[in-house]
PDB file of C-alpha atoms in Angstrom:
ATOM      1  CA  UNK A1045      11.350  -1.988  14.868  1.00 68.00           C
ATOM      2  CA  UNK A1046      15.014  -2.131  13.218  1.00 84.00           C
ATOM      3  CA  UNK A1047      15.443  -3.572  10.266  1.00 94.00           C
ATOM      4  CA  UNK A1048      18.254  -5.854   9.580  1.00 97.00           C
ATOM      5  CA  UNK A1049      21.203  -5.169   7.635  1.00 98.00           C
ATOM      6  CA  UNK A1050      20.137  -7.531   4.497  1.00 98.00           C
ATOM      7  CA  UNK A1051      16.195  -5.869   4.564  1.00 98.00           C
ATOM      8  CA  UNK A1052      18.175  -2.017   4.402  1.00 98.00           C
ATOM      9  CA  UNK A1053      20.289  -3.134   1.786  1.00 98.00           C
ATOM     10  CA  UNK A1054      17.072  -4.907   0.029  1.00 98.00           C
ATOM     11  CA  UNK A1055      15.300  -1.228   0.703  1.00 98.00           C
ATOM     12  CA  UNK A1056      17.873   0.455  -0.791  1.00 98.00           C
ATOM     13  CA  UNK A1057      18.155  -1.054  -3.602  1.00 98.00           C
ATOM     14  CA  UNK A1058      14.545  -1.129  -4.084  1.00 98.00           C
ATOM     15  CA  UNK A1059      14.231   2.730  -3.255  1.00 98.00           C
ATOM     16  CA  UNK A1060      16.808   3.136  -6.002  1.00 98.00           C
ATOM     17  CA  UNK A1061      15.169   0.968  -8.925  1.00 98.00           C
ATOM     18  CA  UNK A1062      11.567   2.423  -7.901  1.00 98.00           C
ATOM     19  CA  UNK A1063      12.890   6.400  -8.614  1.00 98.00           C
ATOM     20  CA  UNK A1064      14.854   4.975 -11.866  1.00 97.00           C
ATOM     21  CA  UNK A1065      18.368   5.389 -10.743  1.00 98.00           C
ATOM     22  CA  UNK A1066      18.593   1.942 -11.546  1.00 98.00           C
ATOM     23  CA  UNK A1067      16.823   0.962 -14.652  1.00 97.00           C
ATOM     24  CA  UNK A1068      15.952  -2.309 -16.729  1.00 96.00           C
ATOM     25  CA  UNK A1069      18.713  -3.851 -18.322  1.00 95.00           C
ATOM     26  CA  UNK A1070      21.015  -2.278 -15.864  1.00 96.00           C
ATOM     27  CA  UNK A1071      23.932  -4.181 -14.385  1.00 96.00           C
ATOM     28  CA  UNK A1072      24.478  -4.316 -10.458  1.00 97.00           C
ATOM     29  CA  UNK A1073      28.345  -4.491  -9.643  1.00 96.00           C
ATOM     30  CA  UNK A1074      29.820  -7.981  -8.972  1.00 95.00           C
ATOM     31  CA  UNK A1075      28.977  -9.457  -5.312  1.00 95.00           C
ATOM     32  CA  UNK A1076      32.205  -8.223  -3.706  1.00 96.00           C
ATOM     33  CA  UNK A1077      32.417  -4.865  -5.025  1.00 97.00           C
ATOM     34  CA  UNK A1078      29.239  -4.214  -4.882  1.00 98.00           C
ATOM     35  CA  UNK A1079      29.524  -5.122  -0.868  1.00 98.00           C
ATOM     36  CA  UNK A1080      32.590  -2.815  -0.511  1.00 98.00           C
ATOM     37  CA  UNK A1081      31.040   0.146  -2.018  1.00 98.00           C
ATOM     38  CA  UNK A1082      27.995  -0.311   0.319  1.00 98.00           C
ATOM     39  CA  UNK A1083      29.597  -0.679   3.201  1.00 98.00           C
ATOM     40  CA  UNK A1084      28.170  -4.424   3.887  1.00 98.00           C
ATOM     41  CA  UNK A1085      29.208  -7.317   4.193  1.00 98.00           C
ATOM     42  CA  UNK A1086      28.739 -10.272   1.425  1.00 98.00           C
ATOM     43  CA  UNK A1087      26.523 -12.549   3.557  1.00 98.00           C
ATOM     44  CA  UNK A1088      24.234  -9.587   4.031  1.00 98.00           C
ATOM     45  CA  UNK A1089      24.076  -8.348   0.270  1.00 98.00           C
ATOM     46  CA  UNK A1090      24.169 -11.687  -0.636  1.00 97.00           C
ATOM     47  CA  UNK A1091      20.631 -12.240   1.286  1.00 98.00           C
ATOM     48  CA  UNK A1092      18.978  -8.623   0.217  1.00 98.00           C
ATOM     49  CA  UNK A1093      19.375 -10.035  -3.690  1.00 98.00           C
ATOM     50  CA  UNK A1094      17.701 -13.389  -2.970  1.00 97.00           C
ATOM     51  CA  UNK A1095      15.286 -11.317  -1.298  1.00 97.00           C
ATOM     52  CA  UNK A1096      14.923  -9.090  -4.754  1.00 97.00           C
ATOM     53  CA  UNK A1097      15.263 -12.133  -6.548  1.00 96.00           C
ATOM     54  CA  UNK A1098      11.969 -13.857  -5.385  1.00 96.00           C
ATOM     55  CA  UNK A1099      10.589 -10.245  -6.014  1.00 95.00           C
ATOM     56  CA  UNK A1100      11.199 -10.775  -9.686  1.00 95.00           C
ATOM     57  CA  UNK A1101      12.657  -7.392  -9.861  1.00 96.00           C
ATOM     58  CA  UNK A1102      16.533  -8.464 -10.766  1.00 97.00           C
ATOM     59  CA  UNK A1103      17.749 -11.204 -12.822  1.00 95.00           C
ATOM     60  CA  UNK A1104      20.946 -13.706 -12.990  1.00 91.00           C
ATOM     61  CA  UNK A1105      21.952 -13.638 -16.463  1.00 83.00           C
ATOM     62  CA  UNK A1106      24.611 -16.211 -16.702  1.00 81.00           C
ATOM     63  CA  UNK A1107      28.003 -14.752 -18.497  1.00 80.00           C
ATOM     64  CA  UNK A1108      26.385 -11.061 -17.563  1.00 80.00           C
ATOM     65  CA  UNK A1109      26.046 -10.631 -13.898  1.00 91.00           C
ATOM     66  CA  UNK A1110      22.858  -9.569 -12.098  1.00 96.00           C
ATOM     67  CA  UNK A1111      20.787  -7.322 -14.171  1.00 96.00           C
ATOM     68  CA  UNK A1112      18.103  -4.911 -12.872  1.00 97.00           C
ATOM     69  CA  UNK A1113      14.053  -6.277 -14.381  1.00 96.00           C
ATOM     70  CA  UNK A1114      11.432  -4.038 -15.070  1.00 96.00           C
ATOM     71  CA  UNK A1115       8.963  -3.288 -12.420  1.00 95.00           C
ATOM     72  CA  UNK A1116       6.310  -2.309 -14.600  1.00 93.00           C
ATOM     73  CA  UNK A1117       6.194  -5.662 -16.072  1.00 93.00           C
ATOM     74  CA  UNK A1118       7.283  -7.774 -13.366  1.00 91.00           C
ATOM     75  CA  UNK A1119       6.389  -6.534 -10.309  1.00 91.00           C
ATOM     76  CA  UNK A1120       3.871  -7.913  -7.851  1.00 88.00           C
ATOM     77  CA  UNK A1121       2.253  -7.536  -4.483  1.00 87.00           C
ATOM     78  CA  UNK A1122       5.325  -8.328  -2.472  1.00 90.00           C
ATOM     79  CA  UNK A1123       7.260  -5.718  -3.852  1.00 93.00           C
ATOM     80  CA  UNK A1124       4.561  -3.332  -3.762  1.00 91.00           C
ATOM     81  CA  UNK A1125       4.242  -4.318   0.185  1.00 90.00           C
ATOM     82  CA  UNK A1126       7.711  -3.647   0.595  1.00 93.00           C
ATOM     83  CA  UNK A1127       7.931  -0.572  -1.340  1.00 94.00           C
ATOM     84  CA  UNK A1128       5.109   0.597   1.252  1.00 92.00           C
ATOM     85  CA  UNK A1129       7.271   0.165   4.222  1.00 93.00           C
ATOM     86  CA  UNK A1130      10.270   2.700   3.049  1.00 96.00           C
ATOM     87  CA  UNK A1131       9.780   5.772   5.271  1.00 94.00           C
ATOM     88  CA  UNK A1132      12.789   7.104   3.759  1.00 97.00           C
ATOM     89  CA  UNK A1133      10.922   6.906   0.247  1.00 97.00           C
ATOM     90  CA  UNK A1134       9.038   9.162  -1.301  1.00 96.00           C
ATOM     91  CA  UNK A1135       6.048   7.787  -3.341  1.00 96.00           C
ATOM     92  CA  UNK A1136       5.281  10.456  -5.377  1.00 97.00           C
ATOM     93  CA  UNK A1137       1.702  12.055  -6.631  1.00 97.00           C
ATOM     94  CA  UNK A1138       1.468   9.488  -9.655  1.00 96.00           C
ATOM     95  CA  UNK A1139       1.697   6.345  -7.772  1.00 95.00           C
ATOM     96  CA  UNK A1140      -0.249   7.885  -4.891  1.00 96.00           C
ATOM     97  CA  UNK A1141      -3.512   9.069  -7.291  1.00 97.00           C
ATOM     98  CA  UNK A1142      -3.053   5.325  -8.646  1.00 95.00           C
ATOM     99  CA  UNK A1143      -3.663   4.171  -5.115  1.00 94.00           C
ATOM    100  CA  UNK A1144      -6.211   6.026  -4.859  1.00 96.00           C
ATOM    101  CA  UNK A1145      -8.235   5.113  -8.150  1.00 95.00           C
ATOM    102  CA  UNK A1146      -7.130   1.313  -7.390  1.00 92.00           C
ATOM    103  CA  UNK A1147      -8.674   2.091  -4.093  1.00 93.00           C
ATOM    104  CA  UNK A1148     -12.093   3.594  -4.906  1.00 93.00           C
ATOM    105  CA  UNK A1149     -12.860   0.318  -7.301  1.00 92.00           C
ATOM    106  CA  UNK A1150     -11.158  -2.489  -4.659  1.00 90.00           C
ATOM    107  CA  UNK A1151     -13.340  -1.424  -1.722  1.00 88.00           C
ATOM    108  CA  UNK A1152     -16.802  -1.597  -3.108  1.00 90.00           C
ATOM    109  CA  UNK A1153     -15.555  -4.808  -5.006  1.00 90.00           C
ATOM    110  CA  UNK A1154     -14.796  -6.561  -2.194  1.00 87.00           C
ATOM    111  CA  UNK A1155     -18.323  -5.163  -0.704  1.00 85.00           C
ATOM    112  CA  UNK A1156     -19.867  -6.661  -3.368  1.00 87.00           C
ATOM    113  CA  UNK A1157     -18.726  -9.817  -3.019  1.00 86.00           C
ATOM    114  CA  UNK A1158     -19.285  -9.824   0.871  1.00 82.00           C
ATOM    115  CA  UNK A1159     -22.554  -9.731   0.363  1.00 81.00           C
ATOM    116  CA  UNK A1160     -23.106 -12.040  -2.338  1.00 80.00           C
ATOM    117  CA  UNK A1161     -21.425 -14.075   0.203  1.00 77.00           C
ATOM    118  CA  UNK A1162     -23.489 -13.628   3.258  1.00 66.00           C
ATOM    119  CA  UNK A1163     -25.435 -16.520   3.576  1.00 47.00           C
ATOM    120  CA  UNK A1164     -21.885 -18.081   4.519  1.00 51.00           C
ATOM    121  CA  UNK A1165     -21.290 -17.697   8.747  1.00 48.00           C
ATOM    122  CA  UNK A1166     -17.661 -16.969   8.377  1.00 44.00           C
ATOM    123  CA  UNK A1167     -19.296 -13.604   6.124  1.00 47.00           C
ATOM    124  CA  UNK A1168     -21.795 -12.748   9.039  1.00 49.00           C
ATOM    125  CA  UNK A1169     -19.021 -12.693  11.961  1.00 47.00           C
ATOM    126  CA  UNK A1170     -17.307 -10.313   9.598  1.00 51.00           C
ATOM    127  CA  UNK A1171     -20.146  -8.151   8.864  1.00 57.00           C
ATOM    128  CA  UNK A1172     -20.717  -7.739  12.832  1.00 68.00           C
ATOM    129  CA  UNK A1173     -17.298  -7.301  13.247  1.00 76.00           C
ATOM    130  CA  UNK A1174     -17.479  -4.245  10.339  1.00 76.00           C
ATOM    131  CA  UNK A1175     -20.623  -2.709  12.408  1.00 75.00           C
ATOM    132  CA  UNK A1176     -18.564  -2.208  15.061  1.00 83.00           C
ATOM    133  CA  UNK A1177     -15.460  -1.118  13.969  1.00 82.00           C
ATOM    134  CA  UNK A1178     -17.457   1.801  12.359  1.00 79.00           C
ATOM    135  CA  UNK A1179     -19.380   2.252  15.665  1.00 82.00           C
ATOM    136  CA  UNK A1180     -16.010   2.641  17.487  1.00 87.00           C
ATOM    137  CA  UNK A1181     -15.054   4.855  14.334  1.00 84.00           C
ATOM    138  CA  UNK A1182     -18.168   7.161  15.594  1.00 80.00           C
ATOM    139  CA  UNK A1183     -17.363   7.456  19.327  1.00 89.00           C
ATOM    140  CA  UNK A1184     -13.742   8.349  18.514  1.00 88.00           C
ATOM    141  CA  UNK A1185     -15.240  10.725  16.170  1.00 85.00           C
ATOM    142  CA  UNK A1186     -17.157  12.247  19.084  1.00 87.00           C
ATOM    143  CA  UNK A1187     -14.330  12.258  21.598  1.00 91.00           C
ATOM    144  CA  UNK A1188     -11.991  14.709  19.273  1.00 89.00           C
ATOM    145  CA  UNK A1189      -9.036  11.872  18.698  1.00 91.00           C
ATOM    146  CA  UNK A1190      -6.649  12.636  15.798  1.00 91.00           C
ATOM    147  CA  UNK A1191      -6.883  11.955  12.254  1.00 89.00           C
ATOM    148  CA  UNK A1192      -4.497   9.095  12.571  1.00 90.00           C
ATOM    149  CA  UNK A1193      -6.397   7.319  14.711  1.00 92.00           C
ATOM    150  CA  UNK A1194      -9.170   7.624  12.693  1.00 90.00           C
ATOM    151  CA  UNK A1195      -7.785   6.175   9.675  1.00 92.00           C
ATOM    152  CA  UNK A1196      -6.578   3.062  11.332  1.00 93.00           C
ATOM    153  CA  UNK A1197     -10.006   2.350  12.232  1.00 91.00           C
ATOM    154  CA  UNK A1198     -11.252   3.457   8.700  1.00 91.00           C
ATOM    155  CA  UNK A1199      -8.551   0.689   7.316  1.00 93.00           C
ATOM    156  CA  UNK A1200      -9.498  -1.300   9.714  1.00 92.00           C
ATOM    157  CA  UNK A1201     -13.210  -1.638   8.438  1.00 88.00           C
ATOM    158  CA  UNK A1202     -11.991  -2.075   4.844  1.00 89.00           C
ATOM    159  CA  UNK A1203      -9.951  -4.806   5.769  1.00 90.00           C
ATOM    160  CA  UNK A1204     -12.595  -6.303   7.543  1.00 88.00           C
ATOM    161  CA  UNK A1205     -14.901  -5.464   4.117  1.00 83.00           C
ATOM    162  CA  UNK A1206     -11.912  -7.685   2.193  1.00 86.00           C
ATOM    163  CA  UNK A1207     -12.045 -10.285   4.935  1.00 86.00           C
ATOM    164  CA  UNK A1208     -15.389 -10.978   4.146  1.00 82.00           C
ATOM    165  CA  UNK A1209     -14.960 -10.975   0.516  1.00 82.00           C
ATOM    166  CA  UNK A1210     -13.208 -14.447   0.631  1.00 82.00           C
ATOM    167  CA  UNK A1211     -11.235 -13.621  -1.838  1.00 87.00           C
ATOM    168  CA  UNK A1212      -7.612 -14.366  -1.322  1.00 90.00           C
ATOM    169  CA  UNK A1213      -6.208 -11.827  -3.914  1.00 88.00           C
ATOM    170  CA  UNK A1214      -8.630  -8.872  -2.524  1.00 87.00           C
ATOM    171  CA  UNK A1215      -7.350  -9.864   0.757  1.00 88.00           C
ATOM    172  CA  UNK A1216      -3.548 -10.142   0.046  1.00 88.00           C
ATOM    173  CA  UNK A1217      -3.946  -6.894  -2.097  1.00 88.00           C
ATOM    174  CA  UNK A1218      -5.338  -5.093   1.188  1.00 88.00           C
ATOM    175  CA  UNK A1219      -2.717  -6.523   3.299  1.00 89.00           C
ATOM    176  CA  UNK A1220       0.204  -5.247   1.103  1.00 89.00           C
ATOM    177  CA  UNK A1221      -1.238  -1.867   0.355  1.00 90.00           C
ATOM    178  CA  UNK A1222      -2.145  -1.211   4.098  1.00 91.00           C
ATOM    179  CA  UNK A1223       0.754   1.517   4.774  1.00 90.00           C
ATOM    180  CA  UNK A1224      -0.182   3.547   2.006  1.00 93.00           C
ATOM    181  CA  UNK A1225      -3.924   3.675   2.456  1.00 94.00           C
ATOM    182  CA  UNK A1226      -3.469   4.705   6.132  1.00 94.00           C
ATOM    183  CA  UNK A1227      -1.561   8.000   4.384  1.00 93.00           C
ATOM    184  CA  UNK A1228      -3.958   8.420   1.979  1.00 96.00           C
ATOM    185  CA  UNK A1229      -6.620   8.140   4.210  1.00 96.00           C
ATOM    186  CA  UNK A1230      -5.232  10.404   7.076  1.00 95.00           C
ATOM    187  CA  UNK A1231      -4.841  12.729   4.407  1.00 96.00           C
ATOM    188  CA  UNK A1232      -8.130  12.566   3.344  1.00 97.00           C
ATOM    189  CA  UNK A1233      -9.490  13.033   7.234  1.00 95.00           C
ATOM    190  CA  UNK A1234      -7.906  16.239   6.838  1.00 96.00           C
ATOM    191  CA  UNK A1235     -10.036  17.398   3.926  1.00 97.00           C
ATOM    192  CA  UNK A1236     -13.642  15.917   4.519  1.00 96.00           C
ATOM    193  CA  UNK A1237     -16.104  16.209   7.283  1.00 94.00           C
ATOM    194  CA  UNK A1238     -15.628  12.604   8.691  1.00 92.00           C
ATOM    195  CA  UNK A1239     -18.482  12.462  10.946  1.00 89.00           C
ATOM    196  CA  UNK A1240     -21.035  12.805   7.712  1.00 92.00           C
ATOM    197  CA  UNK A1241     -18.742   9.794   5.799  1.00 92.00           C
ATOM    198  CA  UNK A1242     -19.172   7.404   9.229  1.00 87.00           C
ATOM    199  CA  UNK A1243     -23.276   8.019   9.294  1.00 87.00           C
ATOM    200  CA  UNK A1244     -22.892   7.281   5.325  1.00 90.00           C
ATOM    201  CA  UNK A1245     -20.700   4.291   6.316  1.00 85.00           C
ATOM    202  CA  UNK A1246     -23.722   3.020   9.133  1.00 83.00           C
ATOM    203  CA  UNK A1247     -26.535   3.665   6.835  1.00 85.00           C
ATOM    204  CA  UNK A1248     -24.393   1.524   3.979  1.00 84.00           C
ATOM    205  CA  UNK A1249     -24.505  -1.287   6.607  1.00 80.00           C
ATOM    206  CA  UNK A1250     -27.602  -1.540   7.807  1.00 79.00           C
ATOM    207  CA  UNK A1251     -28.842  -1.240   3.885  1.00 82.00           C
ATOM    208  CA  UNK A1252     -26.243  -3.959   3.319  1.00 78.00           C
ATOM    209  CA  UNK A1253     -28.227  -6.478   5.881  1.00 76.00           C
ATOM    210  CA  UNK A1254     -31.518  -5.598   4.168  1.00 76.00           C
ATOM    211  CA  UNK A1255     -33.538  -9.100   2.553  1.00 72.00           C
ATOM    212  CA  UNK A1256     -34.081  -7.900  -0.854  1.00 81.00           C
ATOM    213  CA  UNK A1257     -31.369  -4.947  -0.914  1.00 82.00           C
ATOM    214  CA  UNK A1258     -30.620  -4.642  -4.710  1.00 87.00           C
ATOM    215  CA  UNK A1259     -26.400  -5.181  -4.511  1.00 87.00           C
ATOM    216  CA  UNK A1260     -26.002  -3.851  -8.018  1.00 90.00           C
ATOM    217  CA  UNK A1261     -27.882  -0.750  -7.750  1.00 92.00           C
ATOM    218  CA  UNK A1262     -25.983  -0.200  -3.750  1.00 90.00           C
ATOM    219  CA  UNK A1263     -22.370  -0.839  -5.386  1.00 92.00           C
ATOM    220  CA  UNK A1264     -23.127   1.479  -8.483  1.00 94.00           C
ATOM    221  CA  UNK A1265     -24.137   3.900  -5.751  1.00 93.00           C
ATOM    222  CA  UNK A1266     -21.403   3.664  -3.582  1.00 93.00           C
ATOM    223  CA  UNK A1267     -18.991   3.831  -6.036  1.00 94.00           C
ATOM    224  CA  UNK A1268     -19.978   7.203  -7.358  1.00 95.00           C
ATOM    225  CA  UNK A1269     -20.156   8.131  -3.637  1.00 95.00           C
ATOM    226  CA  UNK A1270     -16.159   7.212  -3.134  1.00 95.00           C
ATOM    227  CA  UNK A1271     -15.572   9.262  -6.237  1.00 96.00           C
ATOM    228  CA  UNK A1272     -17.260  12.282  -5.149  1.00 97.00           C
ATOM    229  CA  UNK A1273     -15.864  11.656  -1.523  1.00 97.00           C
ATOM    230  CA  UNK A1274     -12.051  11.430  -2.119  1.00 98.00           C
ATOM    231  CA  UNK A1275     -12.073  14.781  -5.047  1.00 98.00           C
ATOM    232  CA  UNK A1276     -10.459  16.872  -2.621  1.00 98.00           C
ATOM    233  CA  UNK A1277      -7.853  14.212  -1.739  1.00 98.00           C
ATOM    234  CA  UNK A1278      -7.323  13.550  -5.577  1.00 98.00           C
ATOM    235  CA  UNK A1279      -6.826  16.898  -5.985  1.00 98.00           C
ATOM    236  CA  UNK A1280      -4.442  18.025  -3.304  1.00 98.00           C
ATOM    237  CA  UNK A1281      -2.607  14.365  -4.644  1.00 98.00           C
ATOM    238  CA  UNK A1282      -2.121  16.398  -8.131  1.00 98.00           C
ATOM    239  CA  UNK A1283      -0.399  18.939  -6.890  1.00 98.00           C
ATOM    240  CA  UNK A1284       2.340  17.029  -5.472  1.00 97.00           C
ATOM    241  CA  UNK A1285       5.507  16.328  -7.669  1.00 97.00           C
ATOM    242  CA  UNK A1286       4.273  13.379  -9.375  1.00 97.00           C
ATOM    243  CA  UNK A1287       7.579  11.165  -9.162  1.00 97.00           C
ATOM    244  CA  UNK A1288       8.802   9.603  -6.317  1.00 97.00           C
ATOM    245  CA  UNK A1289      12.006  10.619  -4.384  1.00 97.00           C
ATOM    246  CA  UNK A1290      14.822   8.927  -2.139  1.00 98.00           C
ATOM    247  CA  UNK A1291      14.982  11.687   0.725  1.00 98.00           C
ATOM    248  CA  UNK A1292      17.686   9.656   2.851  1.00 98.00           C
ATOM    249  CA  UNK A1293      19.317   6.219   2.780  1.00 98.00           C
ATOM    250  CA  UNK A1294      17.388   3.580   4.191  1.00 98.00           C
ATOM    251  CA  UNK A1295      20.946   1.338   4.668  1.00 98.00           C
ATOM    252  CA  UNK A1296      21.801   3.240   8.036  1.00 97.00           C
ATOM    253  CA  UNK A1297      25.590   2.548   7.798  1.00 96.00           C
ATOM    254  CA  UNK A1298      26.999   6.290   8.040  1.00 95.00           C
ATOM    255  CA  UNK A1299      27.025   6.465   3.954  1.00 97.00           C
ATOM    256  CA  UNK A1300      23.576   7.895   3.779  1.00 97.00           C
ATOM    257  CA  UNK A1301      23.906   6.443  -0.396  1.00 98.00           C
ATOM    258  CA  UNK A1302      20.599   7.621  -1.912  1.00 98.00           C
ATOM    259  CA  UNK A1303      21.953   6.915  -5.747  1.00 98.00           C
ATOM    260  CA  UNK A1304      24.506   4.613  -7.293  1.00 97.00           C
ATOM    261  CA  UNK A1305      26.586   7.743  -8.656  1.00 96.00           C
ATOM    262  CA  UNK A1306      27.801   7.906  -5.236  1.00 96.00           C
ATOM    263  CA  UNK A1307      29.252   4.402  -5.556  1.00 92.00           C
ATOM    264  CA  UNK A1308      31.339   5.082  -8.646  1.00 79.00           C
TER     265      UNK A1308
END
């Protein structure tokens, strides 16, 4: 789908605080210079800044303009979302093997707390529905369809696993973060034998609908078994360039601006 002139420019200018070309403190040009030299018009910028605005990432400093915040401190899950939907971006090893650790401790989290959970019916429909997601995970498996595929389905149960959490910041955090854990995990498809994870993944849920399964002892077990699982991910992650890079503009005006030197 296209994105509209005001979400480019908001890209943009998020593509260009995220590899540092713009940094905190920074001051953006003044609305209608700033428009000329991007090749927009003001109604358009205008929007893409409220937009960055809510984010938290830039600031109206009255007497000084619109000043660039810092994302480090500032930052939350929308941007993050947003920052996830740049193709034209990027992310870069370090923010990727962040993922990843973030990853490895959200998933068995939210399986934890599914299953202290499961006496409620809304947790029950999601377990089934997790059972068979990794069922249909298993007969793709056996009919040879691509890697991508596979890791939809593989997001697909861990969203399902955050569903039944009922917890609305483990859920919002696997909504926003969905884009990049499909790379990492088609990545990871490439690396492992995914057949063996899925009959790891069924045996996990049938112990998971045990009585008296002990859920402490099952987490603690799983997590060392997503550690040991995604090495060879983590390590083909390290040898990427670990900071993140603009490769083209996402404003698709002609200008192709990936930096504000062009601008001057």
């Amino acid at each position: 789908m296209t994105k509209t002139l005001p979400d480019q420019v908001a890209d943009l200018i998020i593509s260009l605080i995220f590899i540092r070309d713009l940094k905190p403190g920074d001051k953006l040009p003044p609305e209608r210079k700033f428009a000329e030299q991007l090749g927009v018009d003001r109604t358009s910028l205008r929007m893409a800044l409220r937009t960055l605005g809510r984010m938290n990432i830039i600031h109206s400093v009255q007497g000084s303009g619109i000043r660039i915040g810092d994302i480090e401190q500032d930052a939350g899950l929308d941007f993050l979302d947003n920052l996830y939907r740049i193709p034209e971006l990027e992310l870069g090893g370090r923010l990727l093997i962040s993922g990843l650790e973030m990853f490895n401790q959200a998933v068995p989290m939210g399986m934890r707390l599914a299953m202290l959970r499961r006496i409620n019916a809304g947790f029950s429909a999601e377990n089934g529905r997790t059972a068979s997601l990794v069922q249909e995970m298993y007969t793709a498996v056996n009919a040879g369809v691509d890697n991508k595929t596979l890791a939809r389905l593989e997001v697909d149960v861990t969203d399902s696993l955050m569903a039944a959490s009922d917890n609305l910041v483990l859920k919002a955090s696997s909504t926003s973060s969905r884009r990049i854990r499909l790379l990492l995990t088609e990545k990871l498809f490439e690396l492992i034998d995914v057949k063996a994870h899925l009959n790891h993944q069924l045996k996990l849920l049938h112990t998971a609908r045990e009585d008296n399964v002990d859920v402490e002892l099952m987490i603690s077990n799983y997590l060392e078994y997503m550690a040991t699982l995604t090495k060879p991910l983590l390590e083909h992650l390290a040898t990427l360039p670990p900071e993140p890079r603009l490769i083209s503009s996402p404003l698709k005006n002609g200008l192709n601006i990936t930096s504000m030197a062009q601008l001057l």
